[in-house]
């Protein structure tokens, strides 16, 4: 059966483990395309410009918004983040599906720009488990954690607007389910 390169959007509350999940699926599928987002936040230790993100300042971000270079962009936790159209298109043109790991505001905007995009929402098994995971990362101070928990609650309200919902109760099981989702939509063709 022929396969069609598709644009997948993976969203979910901060701390739900979507980064780990997507990394696992990517490890099994080296043929997936990579896109690097742009952000105005500062790099964390170990993050590399052009790999983790394109770290740009506010003026440069505004210039790119004006130039129409973003497929979507959003304010998240006080900084701007955006997906560059060029990053997505170069992969789809080369026949590689793309997974965008972005917040819900961005995800819902992508649906307008790319009606063939498949929106996948990663859910925690429970609100308590999400808080435990978020605190366990130890990368943010208390104020940042409180901010992320408040955002998480809002993000969870958007889950019903997504095409597919996957509960990250167990990493291997959830990764399998995400892979089966990719398979089924790639086989299905689509309008990308
Ligand atoms: P972090 O600062 O922890 O790397 O990311 C914070 C949030 O920004 C995460 O929820 C992440 O999904 C979101 N994010 C990262 N890149 C993009 C992007 O290109 N567009 C949008 N809308 N959100 C993004």
mmCIF file of C-alpha atoms and ligand atoms in Angstrom:
data_model
loop_
_atom_site.group_PDB
_atom_site.id
_atom_site.type_symbol
_atom_site.label_atom_id
_atom_site.label_comp_id
_atom_site.label_asym_id
_atom_site.label_seq_id
_atom_site.Cartn_x
_atom_site.Cartn_y
_atom_site.Cartn_z
ATOM 1 C CA UNK A 1 0.000 0.000 0.000
ATOM 2 C CA UNK A 2 1.397 3.426 -0.862
ATOM 3 C CA UNK A 3 2.185 5.793 1.947
ATOM 4 C CA UNK A 4 1.657 9.500 2.062
ATOM 5 C CA UNK A 5 3.786 11.971 4.009
ATOM 6 C CA UNK A 6 1.574 13.586 6.645
ATOM 7 C CA UNK A 7 1.866 16.413 9.112
ATOM 8 C CA UNK A 8 1.204 15.218 12.682
ATOM 9 C CA UNK A 9 0.785 17.560 15.633
ATOM 10 C CA UNK A 10 1.422 16.171 19.104
ATOM 11 C CA UNK A 11 0.227 18.300 22.026
ATOM 12 C CA UNK A 12 -0.481 17.744 25.669
ATOM 13 C CA UNK A 13 0.076 19.408 29.018
ATOM 14 C CA UNK A 14 3.585 20.225 30.172
ATOM 15 C CA UNK A 15 5.031 17.215 32.018
ATOM 16 C CA UNK A 16 2.800 14.618 30.313
ATOM 17 C CA UNK A 17 5.876 13.032 28.734
ATOM 18 C CA UNK A 18 5.166 13.920 25.103
ATOM 19 C CA UNK A 19 8.836 14.728 24.473
ATOM 20 C CA UNK A 20 9.927 11.271 25.653
ATOM 21 C CA UNK A 21 7.124 9.626 23.715
ATOM 22 C CA UNK A 22 7.951 11.408 20.463
ATOM 23 C CA UNK A 23 11.669 10.675 20.972
ATOM 24 C CA UNK A 24 10.884 6.961 21.309
ATOM 25 C CA UNK A 25 8.789 6.928 18.138
ATOM 26 C CA UNK A 26 11.511 8.868 16.299
ATOM 27 C CA UNK A 27 14.108 6.309 17.386
ATOM 28 C CA UNK A 28 11.988 3.593 15.729
ATOM 29 C CA UNK A 29 11.378 5.720 12.634
ATOM 30 C CA UNK A 30 14.510 7.515 11.478
ATOM 31 C CA UNK A 31 12.670 8.358 8.255
ATOM 32 C CA UNK A 32 10.521 10.945 10.105
ATOM 33 C CA UNK A 33 11.397 14.533 9.241
ATOM 34 C CA UNK A 34 12.802 16.903 11.838
ATOM 35 C CA UNK A 35 11.755 20.497 12.302
ATOM 36 C CA UNK A 36 13.349 22.999 14.615
ATOM 37 C CA UNK A 37 11.120 25.703 16.131
ATOM 38 C CA UNK A 38 12.132 29.257 16.842
ATOM 39 C CA UNK A 39 11.782 30.727 20.338
ATOM 40 C CA UNK A 40 12.549 33.907 22.226
ATOM 41 C CA UNK A 41 13.329 32.055 25.471
ATOM 42 C CA UNK A 42 16.956 31.598 26.539
ATOM 43 C CA UNK A 43 18.692 28.267 26.021
ATOM 44 C CA UNK A 44 18.764 25.878 29.009
ATOM 45 C CA UNK A 45 22.036 24.178 29.858
ATOM 46 C CA UNK A 46 22.883 21.672 27.141
ATOM 47 C CA UNK A 47 20.541 23.119 24.522
ATOM 48 C CA UNK A 48 22.110 23.920 21.171
ATOM 49 C CA UNK A 49 21.044 26.715 18.830
ATOM 50 C CA UNK A 50 19.734 25.303 15.560
ATOM 51 C CA UNK A 51 19.144 21.864 17.113
ATOM 52 C CA UNK A 52 16.958 22.327 20.196
ATOM 53 C CA UNK A 53 15.489 25.556 18.842
ATOM 54 C CA UNK A 54 16.533 28.582 16.828
ATOM 55 C CA UNK A 55 17.061 30.957 19.759
ATOM 56 C CA UNK A 56 16.203 34.428 18.462
ATOM 57 C CA UNK A 57 15.449 37.759 20.116
ATOM 58 C CA UNK A 58 12.091 39.560 20.179
ATOM 59 C CA UNK A 59 12.906 41.866 17.255
ATOM 60 C CA UNK A 60 13.978 38.988 15.026
ATOM 61 C CA UNK A 61 10.856 37.000 15.997
ATOM 62 C CA UNK A 62 8.618 39.979 15.121
ATOM 63 C CA UNK A 63 10.411 40.433 11.793
ATOM 64 C CA UNK A 64 9.711 36.788 10.891
ATOM 65 C CA UNK A 65 6.045 37.075 11.939
ATOM 66 C CA UNK A 66 5.698 40.131 9.664
ATOM 67 C CA UNK A 67 7.400 38.245 6.822
ATOM 68 C CA UNK A 68 4.854 35.396 7.165
ATOM 69 C CA UNK A 69 7.554 32.835 7.891
ATOM 70 C CA UNK A 70 5.591 30.972 10.617
ATOM 71 C CA UNK A 71 3.046 28.200 10.109
ATOM 72 C CA UNK A 72 1.947 29.000 13.656
ATOM 73 C CA UNK A 73 3.339 30.759 16.668
ATOM 74 C CA UNK A 74 2.180 31.288 20.225
ATOM 75 C CA UNK A 75 3.036 32.812 23.554
ATOM 76 C CA UNK A 76 3.785 29.990 25.975
ATOM 77 C CA UNK A 77 4.848 30.639 29.572
ATOM 78 C CA UNK A 78 5.796 34.229 28.694
ATOM 79 C CA UNK A 79 7.936 33.502 25.625
ATOM 80 C CA UNK A 80 7.152 33.215 21.920
ATOM 81 C CA UNK A 81 7.543 29.911 20.094
ATOM 82 C CA UNK A 82 6.863 29.260 16.426
ATOM 83 C CA UNK A 83 7.037 26.663 13.683
ATOM 84 C CA UNK A 84 8.724 27.865 10.508
ATOM 85 C CA UNK A 85 6.828 26.949 7.308
ATOM 86 C CA UNK A 86 10.119 26.236 5.563
ATOM 87 C CA UNK A 87 10.991 23.541 8.148
ATOM 88 C CA UNK A 88 7.751 21.626 7.527
ATOM 89 C CA UNK A 89 7.569 22.051 3.775
ATOM 90 C CA UNK A 90 11.085 20.841 3.070
ATOM 91 C CA UNK A 91 10.221 17.512 4.736
ATOM 92 C CA UNK A 92 6.814 16.990 3.135
ATOM 93 C CA UNK A 93 8.353 17.808 -0.274
ATOM 94 C CA UNK A 94 10.934 15.091 0.368
ATOM 95 C CA UNK A 95 8.186 12.561 1.230
ATOM 96 C CA UNK A 96 8.929 12.578 4.969
ATOM 97 C CA UNK A 97 6.134 12.839 7.526
ATOM 98 C CA UNK A 98 6.632 15.414 10.227
ATOM 99 C CA UNK A 99 5.697 15.412 13.908
ATOM 100 C CA UNK A 100 5.299 18.847 15.435
ATOM 101 C CA UNK A 101 5.381 18.833 19.204
ATOM 102 C CA UNK A 102 3.588 22.039 20.051
ATOM 103 C CA UNK A 103 1.160 23.520 22.553
ATOM 104 C CA UNK A 104 -2.594 23.419 21.954
ATOM 105 C CA UNK A 105 -2.940 27.011 20.727
ATOM 106 C CA UNK A 106 -0.357 26.272 18.051
ATOM 107 C CA UNK A 107 -1.833 22.875 17.241
ATOM 108 C CA UNK A 108 -5.292 24.247 16.596
ATOM 109 C CA UNK A 109 -3.812 27.001 14.400
ATOM 110 C CA UNK A 110 -1.975 24.391 12.314
ATOM 111 C CA UNK A 111 -5.303 22.735 11.515
ATOM 112 C CA UNK A 112 -6.426 25.944 9.754
ATOM 113 C CA UNK A 113 -3.202 26.271 7.755
ATOM 114 C CA UNK A 114 -2.979 22.528 6.947
ATOM 115 C CA UNK A 115 -6.437 20.932 6.910
ATOM 116 C CA UNK A 116 -4.823 17.525 6.334
ATOM 117 C CA UNK A 117 -2.823 17.739 9.577
ATOM 118 C CA UNK A 118 -3.543 15.012 12.140
ATOM 119 C CA UNK A 119 -3.851 16.328 15.702
ATOM 120 C CA UNK A 120 -2.842 13.937 18.488
ATOM 121 C CA UNK A 121 -3.398 14.832 22.153
ATOM 122 C CA UNK A 122 -1.300 13.108 24.846
ATOM 123 C CA UNK A 123 -3.139 12.846 28.173
ATOM 124 C CA UNK A 124 -1.859 11.993 31.649
ATOM 125 C CA UNK A 125 -3.498 9.054 33.483
ATOM 126 C CA UNK A 126 -4.699 11.601 36.081
ATOM 127 C CA UNK A 127 -4.192 15.218 37.183
ATOM 128 C CA UNK A 128 -2.284 14.023 40.298
ATOM 129 C CA UNK A 129 0.128 11.981 38.215
ATOM 130 C CA UNK A 130 0.793 14.971 35.952
ATOM 131 C CA UNK A 131 1.725 17.164 38.942
ATOM 132 C CA UNK A 132 4.020 14.456 40.294
ATOM 133 C CA UNK A 133 5.824 14.143 36.941
ATOM 134 C CA UNK A 134 6.168 17.894 36.542
ATOM 135 C CA UNK A 135 7.722 18.304 39.985
ATOM 136 C CA UNK A 136 9.959 15.305 39.394
ATOM 137 C CA UNK A 137 11.702 17.016 36.456
ATOM 138 C CA UNK A 138 13.272 19.571 38.851
ATOM 139 C CA UNK A 139 14.016 21.946 35.971
ATOM 140 C CA UNK A 140 11.684 24.748 37.092
ATOM 141 C CA UNK A 141 11.219 26.755 40.280
ATOM 142 C CA UNK A 142 7.913 26.723 42.232
ATOM 143 C CA UNK A 143 6.474 29.786 40.448
ATOM 144 C CA UNK A 144 7.196 28.241 37.033
ATOM 145 C CA UNK A 145 5.638 24.934 38.135
ATOM 146 C CA UNK A 146 2.469 26.702 39.333
ATOM 147 C CA UNK A 147 2.285 28.535 35.996
ATOM 148 C CA UNK A 148 2.664 25.284 34.056
ATOM 149 C CA UNK A 149 0.029 23.513 36.195
ATOM 150 C CA UNK A 150 -2.476 26.309 35.533
ATOM 151 C CA UNK A 151 -1.703 26.118 31.788
ATOM 152 C CA UNK A 152 -2.055 22.323 31.898
ATOM 153 C CA UNK A 153 -5.587 22.567 33.202
ATOM 154 C CA UNK A 154 -6.501 24.899 30.343
ATOM 155 C CA UNK A 155 -4.772 22.676 27.788
ATOM 156 C CA UNK A 156 -6.692 19.598 28.958
ATOM 157 C CA UNK A 157 -9.949 21.353 28.054
ATOM 158 C CA UNK A 158 -8.856 21.302 24.369
ATOM 159 C CA UNK A 159 -8.369 17.516 24.231
ATOM 160 C CA UNK A 160 -11.837 16.892 22.675
ATOM 161 C CA UNK A 161 -10.893 19.107 19.702
ATOM 162 C CA UNK A 162 -8.077 16.727 18.690
ATOM 163 C CA UNK A 163 -8.435 13.851 16.180
ATOM 164 C CA UNK A 164 -6.748 11.224 18.375
ATOM 165 C CA UNK A 165 -6.250 11.031 22.171
ATOM 166 C CA UNK A 166 -3.569 8.812 23.701
ATOM 167 C CA UNK A 167 -3.190 8.270 27.466
ATOM 168 C CA UNK A 168 0.475 8.143 28.472
ATOM 169 C CA UNK A 169 0.006 5.592 31.255
ATOM 170 C CA UNK A 170 2.924 3.457 30.111
ATOM 171 C CA UNK A 171 5.630 4.734 27.783
ATOM 172 C CA UNK A 172 5.946 1.578 25.624
ATOM 173 C CA UNK A 173 2.221 1.124 25.249
ATOM 174 C CA UNK A 174 1.588 4.795 24.444
ATOM 175 C CA UNK A 175 4.481 4.800 21.925
ATOM 176 C CA UNK A 176 2.958 1.743 20.195
ATOM 177 C CA UNK A 177 -0.364 3.498 19.985
ATOM 178 C CA UNK A 178 1.271 6.618 18.534
ATOM 179 C CA UNK A 179 3.101 4.508 15.930
ATOM 180 C CA UNK A 180 -0.100 2.745 14.923
ATOM 181 C CA UNK A 181 -1.719 6.167 14.546
ATOM 182 C CA UNK A 182 1.085 7.294 12.210
ATOM 183 C CA UNK A 183 0.756 4.083 10.176
ATOM 184 C CA UNK A 184 -2.954 4.349 9.813
ATOM 185 C CA UNK A 185 -2.974 8.004 8.679
ATOM 186 C CA UNK A 186 0.026 7.562 6.345
ATOM 187 C CA UNK A 187 -1.771 4.656 4.643
ATOM 188 C CA UNK A 188 -4.965 6.652 4.516
ATOM 189 C CA UNK A 189 -3.462 9.272 2.146
ATOM 190 C CA UNK A 190 -4.874 12.626 3.126
ATOM 191 C CA UNK A 191 -4.901 16.146 1.799
ATOM 192 C CA UNK A 192 -1.423 17.381 2.652
HETATM 193 P P1 LIG B 1 9.992 24.474 26.526
HETATM 194 O O1 LIG B 1 10.303 25.895 26.914
HETATM 195 O O2 LIG B 1 9.813 23.599 27.737
HETATM 196 O O3 LIG B 1 10.999 23.915 25.544
HETATM 197 O O4 LIG B 1 8.608 24.475 25.760
HETATM 198 C C1 LIG B 1 7.514 25.105 26.336
HETATM 199 C C2 LIG B 1 6.285 24.863 25.502
HETATM 200 O O5 LIG B 1 6.413 25.437 24.199
HETATM 201 C C3 LIG B 1 5.961 23.390 25.287
HETATM 202 O O6 LIG B 1 4.605 23.186 25.635
HETATM 203 C C4 LIG B 1 6.179 23.198 23.816
HETATM 204 O O7 LIG B 1 5.332 22.208 23.295
HETATM 205 C C5 LIG B 1 5.861 24.569 23.247
HETATM 206 N N1 LIG B 1 6.466 24.776 21.936
HETATM 207 C C6 LIG B 1 7.698 24.392 21.522
HETATM 208 N N2 LIG B 1 7.898 24.719 20.235
HETATM 209 C C7 LIG B 1 6.749 25.309 19.801
HETATM 210 C C8 LIG B 1 6.314 25.858 18.543
HETATM 211 O O8 LIG B 1 7.025 25.866 17.534
HETATM 212 N N3 LIG B 1 5.066 26.402 18.513
HETATM 213 C C9 LIG B 1 4.246 26.427 19.599
HETATM 214 N N4 LIG B 1 3.047 26.958 19.451
HETATM 215 N N5 LIG B 1 4.601 25.897 20.792
HETATM 216 C C10 LIG B 1 5.834 25.357 20.897
#
